Coordinates of C-alpha atoms in Angstrom, one line a residue:
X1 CA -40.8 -11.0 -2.1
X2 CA -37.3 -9.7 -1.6
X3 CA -36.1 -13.5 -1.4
X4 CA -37.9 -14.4 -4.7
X5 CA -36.4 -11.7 -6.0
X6 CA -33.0 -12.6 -5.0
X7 CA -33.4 -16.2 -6.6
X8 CA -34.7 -14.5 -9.5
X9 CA -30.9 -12.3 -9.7
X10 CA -29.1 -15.7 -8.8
X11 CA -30.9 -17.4 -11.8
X12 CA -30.6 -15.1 -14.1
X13 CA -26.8 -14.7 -13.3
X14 CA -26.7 -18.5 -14.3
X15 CA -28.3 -18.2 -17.1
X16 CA -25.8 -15.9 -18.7
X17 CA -22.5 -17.5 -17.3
X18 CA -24.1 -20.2 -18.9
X19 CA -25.3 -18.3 -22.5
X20 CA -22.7 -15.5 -23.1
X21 CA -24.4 -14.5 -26.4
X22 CA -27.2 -13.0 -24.2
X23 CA -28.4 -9.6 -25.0
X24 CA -26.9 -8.5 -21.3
X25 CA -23.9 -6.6 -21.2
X26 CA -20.9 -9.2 -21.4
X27 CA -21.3 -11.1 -18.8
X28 CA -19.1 -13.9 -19.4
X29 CA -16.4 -10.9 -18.5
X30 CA -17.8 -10.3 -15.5
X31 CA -17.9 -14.2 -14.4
X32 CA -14.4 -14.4 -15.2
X33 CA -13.4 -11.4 -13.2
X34 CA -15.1 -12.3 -10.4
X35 CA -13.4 -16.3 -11.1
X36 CA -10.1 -14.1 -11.9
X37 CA -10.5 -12.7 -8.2
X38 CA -11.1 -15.8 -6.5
X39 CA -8.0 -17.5 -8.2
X40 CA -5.6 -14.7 -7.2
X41 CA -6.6 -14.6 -3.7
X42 CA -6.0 -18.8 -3.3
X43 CA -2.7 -18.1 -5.5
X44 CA -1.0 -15.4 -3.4
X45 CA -1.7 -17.2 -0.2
X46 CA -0.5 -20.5 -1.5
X47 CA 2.4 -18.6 -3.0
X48 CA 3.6 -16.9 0.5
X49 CA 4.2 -20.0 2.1
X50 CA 7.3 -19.9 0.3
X51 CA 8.2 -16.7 2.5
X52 CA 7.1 -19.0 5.8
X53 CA 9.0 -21.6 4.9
X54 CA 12.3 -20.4 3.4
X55 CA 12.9 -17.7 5.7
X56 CA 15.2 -17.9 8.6
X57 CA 12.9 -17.3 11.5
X58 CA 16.7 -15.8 13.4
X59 CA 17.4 -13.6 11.0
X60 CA 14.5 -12.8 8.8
X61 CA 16.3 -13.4 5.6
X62 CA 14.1 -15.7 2.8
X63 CA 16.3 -18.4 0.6
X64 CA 17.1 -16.7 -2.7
X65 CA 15.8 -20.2 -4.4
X66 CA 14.7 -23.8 -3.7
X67 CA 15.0 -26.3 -5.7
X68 CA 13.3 -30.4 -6.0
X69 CA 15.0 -33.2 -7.0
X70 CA 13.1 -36.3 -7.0
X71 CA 11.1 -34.4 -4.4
X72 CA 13.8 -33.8 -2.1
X73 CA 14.1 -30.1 -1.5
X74 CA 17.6 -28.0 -2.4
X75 CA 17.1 -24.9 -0.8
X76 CA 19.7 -22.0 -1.6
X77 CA 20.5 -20.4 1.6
X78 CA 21.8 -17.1 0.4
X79 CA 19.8 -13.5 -0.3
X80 CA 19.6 -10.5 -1.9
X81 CA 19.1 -7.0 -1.6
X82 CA 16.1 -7.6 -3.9
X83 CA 14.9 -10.7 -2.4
X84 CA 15.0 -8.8 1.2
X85 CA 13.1 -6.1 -0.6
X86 CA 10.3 -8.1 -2.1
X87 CA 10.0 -10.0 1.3
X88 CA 8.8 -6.8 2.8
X89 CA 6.3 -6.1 0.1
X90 CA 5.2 -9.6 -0.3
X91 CA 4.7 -10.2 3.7
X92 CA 2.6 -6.8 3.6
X93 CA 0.7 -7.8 0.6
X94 CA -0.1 -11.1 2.5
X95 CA -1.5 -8.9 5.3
X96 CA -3.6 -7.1 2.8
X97 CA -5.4 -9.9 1.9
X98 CA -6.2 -11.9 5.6
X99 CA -3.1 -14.3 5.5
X100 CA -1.3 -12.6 8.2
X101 CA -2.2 -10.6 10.7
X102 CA -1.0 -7.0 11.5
X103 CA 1.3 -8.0 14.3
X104 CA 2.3 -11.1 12.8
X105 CA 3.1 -9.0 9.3
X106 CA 5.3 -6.4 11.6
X107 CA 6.8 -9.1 13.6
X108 CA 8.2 -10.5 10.7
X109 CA 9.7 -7.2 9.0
X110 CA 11.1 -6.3 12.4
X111 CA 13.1 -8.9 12.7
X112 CA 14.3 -8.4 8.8
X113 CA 15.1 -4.7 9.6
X114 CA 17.0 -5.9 12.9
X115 CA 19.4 -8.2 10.6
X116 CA 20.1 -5.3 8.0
X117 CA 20.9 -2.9 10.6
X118 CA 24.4 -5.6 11.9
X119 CA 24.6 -6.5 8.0
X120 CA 27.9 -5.2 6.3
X121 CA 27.6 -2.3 3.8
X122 CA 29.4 0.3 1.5
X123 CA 28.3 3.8 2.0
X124 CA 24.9 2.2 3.8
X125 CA 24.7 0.2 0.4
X126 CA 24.5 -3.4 0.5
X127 CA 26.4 -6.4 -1.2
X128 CA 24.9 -8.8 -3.5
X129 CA 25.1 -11.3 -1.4
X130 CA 24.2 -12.7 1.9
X131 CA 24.1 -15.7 4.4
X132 CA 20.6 -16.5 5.2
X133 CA 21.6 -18.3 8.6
X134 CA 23.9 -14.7 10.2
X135 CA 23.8 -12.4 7.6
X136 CA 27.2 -12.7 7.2
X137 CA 28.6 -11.7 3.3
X138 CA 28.4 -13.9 0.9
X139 CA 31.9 -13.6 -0.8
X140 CA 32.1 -16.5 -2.5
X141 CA 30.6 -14.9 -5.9
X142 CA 32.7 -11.7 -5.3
X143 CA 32.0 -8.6 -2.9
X144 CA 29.6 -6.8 -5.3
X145 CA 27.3 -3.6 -4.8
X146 CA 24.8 -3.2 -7.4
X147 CA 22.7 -0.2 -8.0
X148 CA 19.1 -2.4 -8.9
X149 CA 19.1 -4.0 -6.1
X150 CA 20.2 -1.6 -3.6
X151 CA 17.0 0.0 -5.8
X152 CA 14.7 -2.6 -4.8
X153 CA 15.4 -3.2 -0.8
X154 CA 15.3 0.8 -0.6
X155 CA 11.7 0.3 -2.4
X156 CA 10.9 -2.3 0.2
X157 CA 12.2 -0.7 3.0
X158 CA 10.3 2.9 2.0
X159 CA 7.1 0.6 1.4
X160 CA 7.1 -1.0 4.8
X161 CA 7.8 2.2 6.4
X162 CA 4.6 3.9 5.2
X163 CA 2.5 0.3 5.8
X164 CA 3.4 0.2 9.6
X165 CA 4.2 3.6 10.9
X166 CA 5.6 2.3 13.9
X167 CA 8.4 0.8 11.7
X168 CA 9.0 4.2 9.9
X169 CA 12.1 5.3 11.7
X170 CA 14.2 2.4 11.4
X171 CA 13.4 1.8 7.6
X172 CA 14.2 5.9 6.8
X173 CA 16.9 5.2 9.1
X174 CA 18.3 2.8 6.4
X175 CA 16.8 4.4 3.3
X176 CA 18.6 7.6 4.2
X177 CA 22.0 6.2 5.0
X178 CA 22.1 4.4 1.4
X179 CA 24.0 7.0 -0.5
X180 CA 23.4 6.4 -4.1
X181 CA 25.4 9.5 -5.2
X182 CA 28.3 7.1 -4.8
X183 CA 26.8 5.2 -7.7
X184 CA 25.9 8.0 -9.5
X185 CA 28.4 9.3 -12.8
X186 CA 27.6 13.1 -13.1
X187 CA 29.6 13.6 -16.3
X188 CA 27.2 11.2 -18.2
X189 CA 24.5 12.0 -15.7
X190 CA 23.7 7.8 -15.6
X191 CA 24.1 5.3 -13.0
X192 CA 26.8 2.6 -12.9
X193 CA 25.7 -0.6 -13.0
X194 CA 27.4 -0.3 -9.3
X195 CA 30.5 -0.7 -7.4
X196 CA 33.0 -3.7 -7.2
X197 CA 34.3 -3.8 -3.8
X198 CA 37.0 -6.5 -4.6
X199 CA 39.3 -4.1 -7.0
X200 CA 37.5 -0.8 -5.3
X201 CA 36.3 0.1 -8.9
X202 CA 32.8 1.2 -10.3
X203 CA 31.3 -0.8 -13.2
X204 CA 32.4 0.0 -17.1
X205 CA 28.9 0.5 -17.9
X206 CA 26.7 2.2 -17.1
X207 CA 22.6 1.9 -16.9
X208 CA 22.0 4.3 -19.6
X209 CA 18.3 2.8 -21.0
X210 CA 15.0 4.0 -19.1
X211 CA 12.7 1.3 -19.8
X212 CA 14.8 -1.1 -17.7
X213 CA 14.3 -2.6 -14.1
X214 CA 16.6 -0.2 -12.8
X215 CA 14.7 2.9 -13.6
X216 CA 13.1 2.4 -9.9
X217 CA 16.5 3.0 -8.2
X218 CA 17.3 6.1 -10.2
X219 CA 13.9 7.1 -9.5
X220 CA 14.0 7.0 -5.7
X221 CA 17.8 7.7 -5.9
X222 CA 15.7 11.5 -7.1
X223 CA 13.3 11.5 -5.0
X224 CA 16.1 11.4 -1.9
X225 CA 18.0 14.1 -3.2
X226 CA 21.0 11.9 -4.2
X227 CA 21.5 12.7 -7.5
X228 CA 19.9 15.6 -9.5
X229 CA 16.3 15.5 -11.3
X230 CA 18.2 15.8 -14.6
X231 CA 19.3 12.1 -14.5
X232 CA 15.6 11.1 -15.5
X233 CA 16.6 13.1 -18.4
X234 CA 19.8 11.6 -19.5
X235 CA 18.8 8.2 -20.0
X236 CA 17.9 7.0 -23.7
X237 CA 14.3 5.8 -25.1
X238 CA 15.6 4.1 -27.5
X239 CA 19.5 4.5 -28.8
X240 CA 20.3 7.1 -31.2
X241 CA 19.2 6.4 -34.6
X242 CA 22.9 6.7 -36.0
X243 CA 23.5 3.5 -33.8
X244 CA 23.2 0.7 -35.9
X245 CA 23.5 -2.3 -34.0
X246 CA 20.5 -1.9 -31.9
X247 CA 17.2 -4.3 -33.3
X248 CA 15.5 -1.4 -35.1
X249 CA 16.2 1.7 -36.3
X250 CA 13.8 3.8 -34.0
X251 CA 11.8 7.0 -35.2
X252 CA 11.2 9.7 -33.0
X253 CA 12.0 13.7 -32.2
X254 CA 13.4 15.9 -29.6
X255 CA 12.0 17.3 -26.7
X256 CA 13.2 19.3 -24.3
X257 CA 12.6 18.7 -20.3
X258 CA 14.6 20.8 -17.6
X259 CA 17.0 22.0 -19.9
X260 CA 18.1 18.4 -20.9
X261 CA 17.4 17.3 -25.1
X262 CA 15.4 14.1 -25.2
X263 CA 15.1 11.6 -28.5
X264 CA 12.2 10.1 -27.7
X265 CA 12.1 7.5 -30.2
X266 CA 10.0 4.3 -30.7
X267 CA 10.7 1.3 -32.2
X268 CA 7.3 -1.0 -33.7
X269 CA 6.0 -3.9 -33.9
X270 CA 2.8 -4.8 -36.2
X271 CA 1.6 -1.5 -36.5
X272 CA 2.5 -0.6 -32.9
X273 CA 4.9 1.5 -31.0
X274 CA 6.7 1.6 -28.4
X275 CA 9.8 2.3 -25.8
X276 CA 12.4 -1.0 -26.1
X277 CA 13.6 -2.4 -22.9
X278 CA 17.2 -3.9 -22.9
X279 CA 15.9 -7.9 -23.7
X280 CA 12.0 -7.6 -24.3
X281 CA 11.2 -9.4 -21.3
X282 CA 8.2 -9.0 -18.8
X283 CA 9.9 -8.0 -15.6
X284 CA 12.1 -5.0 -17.2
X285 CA 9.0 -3.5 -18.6
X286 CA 6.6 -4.1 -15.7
X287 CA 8.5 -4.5 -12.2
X288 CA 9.0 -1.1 -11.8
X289 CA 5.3 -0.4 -11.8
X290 CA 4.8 -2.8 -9.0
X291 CA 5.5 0.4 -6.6
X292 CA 5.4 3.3 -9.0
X293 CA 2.4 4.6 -10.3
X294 CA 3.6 4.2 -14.1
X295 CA -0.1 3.7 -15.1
X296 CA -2.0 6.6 -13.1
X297 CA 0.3 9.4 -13.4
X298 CA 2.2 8.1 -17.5
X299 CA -1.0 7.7 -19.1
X300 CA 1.3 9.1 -22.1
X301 CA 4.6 7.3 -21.5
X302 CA 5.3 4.9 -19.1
X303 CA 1.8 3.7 -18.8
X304 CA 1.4 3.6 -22.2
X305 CA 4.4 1.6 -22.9
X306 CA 3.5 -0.7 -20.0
X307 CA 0.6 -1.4 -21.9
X308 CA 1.9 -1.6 -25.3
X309 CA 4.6 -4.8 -23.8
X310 CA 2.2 -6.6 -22.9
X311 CA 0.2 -6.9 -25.9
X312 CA 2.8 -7.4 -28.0
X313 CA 4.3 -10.1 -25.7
X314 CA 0.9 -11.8 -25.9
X315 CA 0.5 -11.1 -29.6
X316 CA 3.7 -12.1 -30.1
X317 CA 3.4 -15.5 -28.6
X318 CA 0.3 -16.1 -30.1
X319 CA 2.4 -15.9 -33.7
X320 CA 5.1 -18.3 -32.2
X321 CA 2.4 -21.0 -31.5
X322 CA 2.9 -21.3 -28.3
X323 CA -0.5 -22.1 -25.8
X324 CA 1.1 -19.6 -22.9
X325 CA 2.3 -16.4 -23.2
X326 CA 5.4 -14.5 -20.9
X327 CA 8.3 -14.3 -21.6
X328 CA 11.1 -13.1 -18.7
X329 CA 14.0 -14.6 -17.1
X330 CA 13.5 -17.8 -14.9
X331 CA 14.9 -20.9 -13.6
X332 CA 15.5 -23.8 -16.4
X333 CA 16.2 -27.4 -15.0
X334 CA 20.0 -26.6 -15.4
X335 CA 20.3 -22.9 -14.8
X336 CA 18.9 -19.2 -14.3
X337 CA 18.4 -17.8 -18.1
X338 CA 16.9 -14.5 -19.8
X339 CA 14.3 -14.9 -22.3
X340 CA 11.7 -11.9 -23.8
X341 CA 10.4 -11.3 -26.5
X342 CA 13.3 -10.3 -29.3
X343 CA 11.8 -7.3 -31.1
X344 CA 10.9 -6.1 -27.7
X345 CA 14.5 -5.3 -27.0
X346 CA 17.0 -2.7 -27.8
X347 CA 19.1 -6.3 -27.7
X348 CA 16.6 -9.0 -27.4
X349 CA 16.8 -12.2 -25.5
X350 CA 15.7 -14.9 -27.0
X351 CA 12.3 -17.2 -27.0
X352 CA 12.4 -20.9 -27.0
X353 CA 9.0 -21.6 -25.5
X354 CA 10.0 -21.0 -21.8
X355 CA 7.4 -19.1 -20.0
X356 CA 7.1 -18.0 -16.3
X357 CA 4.5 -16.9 -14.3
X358 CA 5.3 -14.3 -12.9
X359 CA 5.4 -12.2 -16.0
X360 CA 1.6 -13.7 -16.1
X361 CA 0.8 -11.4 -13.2
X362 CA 2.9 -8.7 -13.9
X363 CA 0.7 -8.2 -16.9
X364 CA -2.2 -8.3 -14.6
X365 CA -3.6 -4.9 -14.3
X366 CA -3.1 -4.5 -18.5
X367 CA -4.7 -7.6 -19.8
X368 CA -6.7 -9.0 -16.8
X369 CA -8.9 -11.4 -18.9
X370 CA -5.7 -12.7 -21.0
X371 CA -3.9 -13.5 -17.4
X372 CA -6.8 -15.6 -16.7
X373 CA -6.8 -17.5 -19.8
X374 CA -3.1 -17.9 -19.1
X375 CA -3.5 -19.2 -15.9
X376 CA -5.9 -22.0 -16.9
X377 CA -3.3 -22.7 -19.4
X378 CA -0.3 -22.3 -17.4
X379 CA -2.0 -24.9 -14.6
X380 CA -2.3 -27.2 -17.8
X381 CA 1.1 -28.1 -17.7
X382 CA 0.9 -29.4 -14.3
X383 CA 2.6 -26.4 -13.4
X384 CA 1.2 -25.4 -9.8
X385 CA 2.6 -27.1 -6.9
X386 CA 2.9 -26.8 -3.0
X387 CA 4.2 -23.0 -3.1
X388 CA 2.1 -21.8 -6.0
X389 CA 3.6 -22.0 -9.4
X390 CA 6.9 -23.3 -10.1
X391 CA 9.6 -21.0 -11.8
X392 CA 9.2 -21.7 -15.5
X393 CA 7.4 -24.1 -18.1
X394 CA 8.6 -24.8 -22.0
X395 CA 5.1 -25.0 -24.0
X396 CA 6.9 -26.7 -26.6
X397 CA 8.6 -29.4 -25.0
X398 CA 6.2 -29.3 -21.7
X399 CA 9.0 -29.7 -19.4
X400 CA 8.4 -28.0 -16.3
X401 CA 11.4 -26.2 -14.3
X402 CA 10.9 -27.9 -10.4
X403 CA 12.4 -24.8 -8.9
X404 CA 11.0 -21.8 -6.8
X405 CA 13.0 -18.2 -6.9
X406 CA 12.1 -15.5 -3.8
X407 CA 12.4 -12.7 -6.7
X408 CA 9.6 -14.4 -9.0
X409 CA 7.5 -15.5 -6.2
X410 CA 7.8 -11.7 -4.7
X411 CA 6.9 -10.0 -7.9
X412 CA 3.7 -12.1 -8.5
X413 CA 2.3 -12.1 -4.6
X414 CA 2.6 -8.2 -5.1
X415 CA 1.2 -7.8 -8.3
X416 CA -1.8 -9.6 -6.8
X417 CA -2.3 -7.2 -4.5
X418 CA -2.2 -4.2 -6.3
X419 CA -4.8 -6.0 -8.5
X420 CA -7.1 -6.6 -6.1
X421 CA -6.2 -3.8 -3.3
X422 CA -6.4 -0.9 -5.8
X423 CA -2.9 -0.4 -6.2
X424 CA -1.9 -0.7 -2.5
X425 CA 2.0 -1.5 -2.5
X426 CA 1.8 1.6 -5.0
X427 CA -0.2 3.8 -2.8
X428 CA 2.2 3.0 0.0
X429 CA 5.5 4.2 -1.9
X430 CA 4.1 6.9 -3.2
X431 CA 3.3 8.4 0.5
X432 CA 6.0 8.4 1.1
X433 CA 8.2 11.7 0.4
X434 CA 10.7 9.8 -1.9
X435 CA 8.3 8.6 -4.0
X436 CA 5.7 11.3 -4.3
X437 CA 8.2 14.0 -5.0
X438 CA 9.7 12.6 -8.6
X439 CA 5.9 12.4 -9.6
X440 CA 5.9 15.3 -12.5
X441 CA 8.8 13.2 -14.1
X442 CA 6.1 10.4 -14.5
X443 CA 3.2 13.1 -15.7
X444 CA 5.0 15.3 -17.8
X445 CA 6.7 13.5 -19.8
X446 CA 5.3 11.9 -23.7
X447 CA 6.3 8.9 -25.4
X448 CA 6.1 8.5 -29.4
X449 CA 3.8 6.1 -29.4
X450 CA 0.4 7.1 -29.4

C-alpha cells in the first residue's frame, strides 16, 4: 500500500509539472523552485573552481580577473581587499554546500589570514592593491587605501571568524587593528572615499549617500566603535530637494533619529518609490545585504528598498526590450565599465544591453522565480563556461565578455548560499558583536516608500 501510494504522489506530481492550469495550488512554482535549487547548487560549485584555480596556493591570494583570448587564459595576478574578502565568504559558502570540506575550507583561509598578517598596511588598513605571488604592494596603480574595500575584507575576515571558531582570534586580531576612524570626517560626520598614501592626503569627497556599496564599511566601522552611531545618520537618502542636478527631484519629510534631522526622500519610478543608489546598478543596492540582514530586520527601509531595485531593474529592462535583465558593472571585451539602470541613480549609469550575472543572483532572495527565468535566458547566450558564467553578455548585440572577475564570481557563490542556507553568510556576521550591535539602525529606521 504505502508504495502504491508513493507512485500515486510521483504521478500526480507529473501531472501538474506537466498541466500547470490544474486546480492544485501553483505547482509549476514549486517545480521551478525545486529546478531553481538544483541549478544553484551545480552553479556555485562550478563557479568556485575559479577560487581553486586562481588562487596562489603560497599565499592564499585569488587573481583579481582572468581573461580568454582565443582560449588562451590571461590571468591578472594582482588582488584586493575586496577580492580577499569575498574569497573567505565564497570558500565558506562552498563548505556550506558539500564542495569542500571543513578542514579543507579552514586550510584555505588560514593560509589567506597568514599572508594578511606580513602584508603592508596604514593604520592596519590595507592598500588597493596586491601581488598575488608575495603579497608584496602593488604600486604600480598608486598606493591607495580605500574605505569600501577595507569594508569588505573586514566583512570577510568577521564572517570567517564566526564560521570557524578556531580562526576567531587571528581574524579579530586584524578586524580590530583596522582603524577606520582614520577614514572617518567628524565635521561632516561621513566617510572619505579613503586615504592616498602617495601625497599622504584623504580623498576630496566623501561617501555621503546610504544606499551605496559602502554603507557595509560604515556599518561595521559602528559596530567596532570607530566612529559614532550618528554617522548612520548623516548620510543622505536622496540629495536635498533644492539640489537640482540630481535625476529627480525627490519627495520626502524629516525625521529625527539620535538627535540627527533626516530627509528621507524618495525618488519614483512607474508608480513606485524608492531610495536612489549612486548609478542604479545591482551590486550598490544589493551587495551589502549579502552579510547584513537588510531584509529581516528593514522590512521598512532597507529591505524595502532592496526589493523595490530589483523590480524596477526587471521592469525596467523588460521596457528596454531586452531578453535578460541586470544591470551592474562588469567586464566588456575592452574594459571594466558601470552600467544600472539610469532612473535608479541619484546620477545614473547608463544601459546599453550589457547584463551580468551576478546582479542575476543578487536579486535572488527578491525575485526567485524571475532569476530563474533569467538564468535560462542568460545560458541562451552561450554564456556559461568552465567557471560558471562569464562576466557580462550584451542582449542586443549577443556578444559575450570571455572574462571572469573574483568580485563577481564572489558575490554570486555567496548569494547562493544565503538562498539556499537560510541566510548563512548573514547569520555568521551578525554573530558576531560588530555586526549584531548596529542592528536598531537597520529596524528603526523608515523609508518613504511604502
Amino acid at each position: 500500500m504505502k508504495k502504491a501510494f508513493y507512485f500515486i504522489l510521483v504521478f500526480a506530481f507529473l501531472l501538474s509539472s506537466a498541466f500547470p492550469s490544474t486546480s492544485l495550488a501553483h505547482p509549476s512554482d514549486k517545480g521551478k523552485k525545486v529546478a531553481l535549487s538544483k541549478q544553484l547548487e551545480a552553479i556555485s560549485k562550478k563557479t568556485y573552481t575559479y577560487f581553486e584555480d586562481f588562487t596562489d596556493q603560497d599565499t592564499g591570494l585569488t587573481y583579481d580577473a582572468v581573461r580568454t583570448d582565443d582560449g588562451e587564459i590571461d590571468p591578472q595576478k594582482h588582488t584586493s581587499p575586496t577580492n580577499i574578502g569575498m574569497y573567505f565568504m565564497s570558500t565558506i559558502a562552498a563548505e556550506e554546500s558539500g564542495t569542500l570540506s571543513e578542514d579543507e575550507a579552514i586550510s584555505k583561509i588560514q593560509t589567506t589570514l597568514d599572508t594578511l598578517e606580513d602584508m603592508e598596511k596604514w593604520n592596519g588598513l590595507y592598500y588597493n592593491w596586491y601581488y598575488t605571488d608575495d603579497g608584496s604592494l602593488m604600486t604600480d596603480w598608486g598606493q591607495f587605501i580605500s574605505t569600501v574595500d577595507n569594508g569588505w575584507l573586514s566583512a570577510g575576515l568577521i564572517v570567517a571568524g564566526q564560521a570557524y571558531p578556531q580562526l576567531n582570534e587571528q581574524t579579530s586580531e586584524l578586524v580590530d587593528a583596522m582603524d577606520y576612524s582614520t577614514l572617518y570626517d567628524p565635521e561632516v560626520g561621513q566617510m572619505y572615499g579613503g586615504y592616498d598614501a602617495e601625497v599622504e592626503s584623504v580623498t576630496d569627497h566623501h561617501y555621503g549617500a546610504l544606499y551605496t556599496e559602502p554603507r557595509v564599511a560604515s556599518y561595521l566601522s559602528i559596530g567596532k566603535g570607530d566612529v559614532p552611531k550618528t554617522h548612520w545618520w548623516e548620510m543622505e537618502r536622496t540629495m536635498p530637494p533644492e539640489w537640482d542636478w540630481q535625476s529627480q527631484t525627490p519627495e520626502g519629510y524629516t525625521e529625527t533619529y539620535d538627535g540627527i534631522d533626516v530627509f528621507e526622500g524618495h525618488y519614483t519610478y512607474n508608480d513606485k518609490k524608492f531610495v536612489p543608489s549612486w548609478g542604479g546598478s545591482m551590486f550598490e543596492a544589493l551587495m551589502p545585504q549579502l552579510v547584513m540582514k537588510e531584509k529581516e530586520l528593514g522590512q521598512d527601509a532597507l529591505g524595502l528598498n532592496n526589493q523595490r531595485h530589483v523590480d524596477i531593474q526587471i521592469e525596467y529592462a523588460e521596457e528596454q526590450g531586452y531578453e535578460a535583465w541586470g544591470m551592474s558593472p562588469a567586464a566588456t571585451p575592452d574594459d571594466y565599465k558601470e552600467f544600472g539602470v539610469a532612473p535608479l541613480g541619484h546620477e545614473g549609469y547608463e544601459s546599453d544591453g550589457t547584463v551580468t550575472p551576478h546582479a542575476t543572483f543578487l536579486a535572488l532572495e527578491y525575485a526567485p522565480m524571475e532569476v530563474f527565468e533569467n538564468i535560462q535566458t542568460l545560458k541562451s547566450y552561450d554564456s556559461y563556461g568552465k567557471y560558471g558564467f562569464l562576466d557580462s553578455v550584451n542582449v542586443e548585440t549577443g556578444e559575450v565578455t570571455e572574462a571572469y572577475l573574483a568580485l563577481d564570481q564572489g558575490m554570486s557563490i555567496v548569494a547562493i548560499a544565503n538562498y539556499l542556507h537560510d541566510g548563512v553568510i548573514r547569520d555568521y556576521f551578525h554573530q558576531d558583536e560588530i555586526g549584531e550591535s548596529p542592528e536598531d539602525l537597520l529596524e528603526r529606521e523608515e523609508f518613504s516608500i511604502k
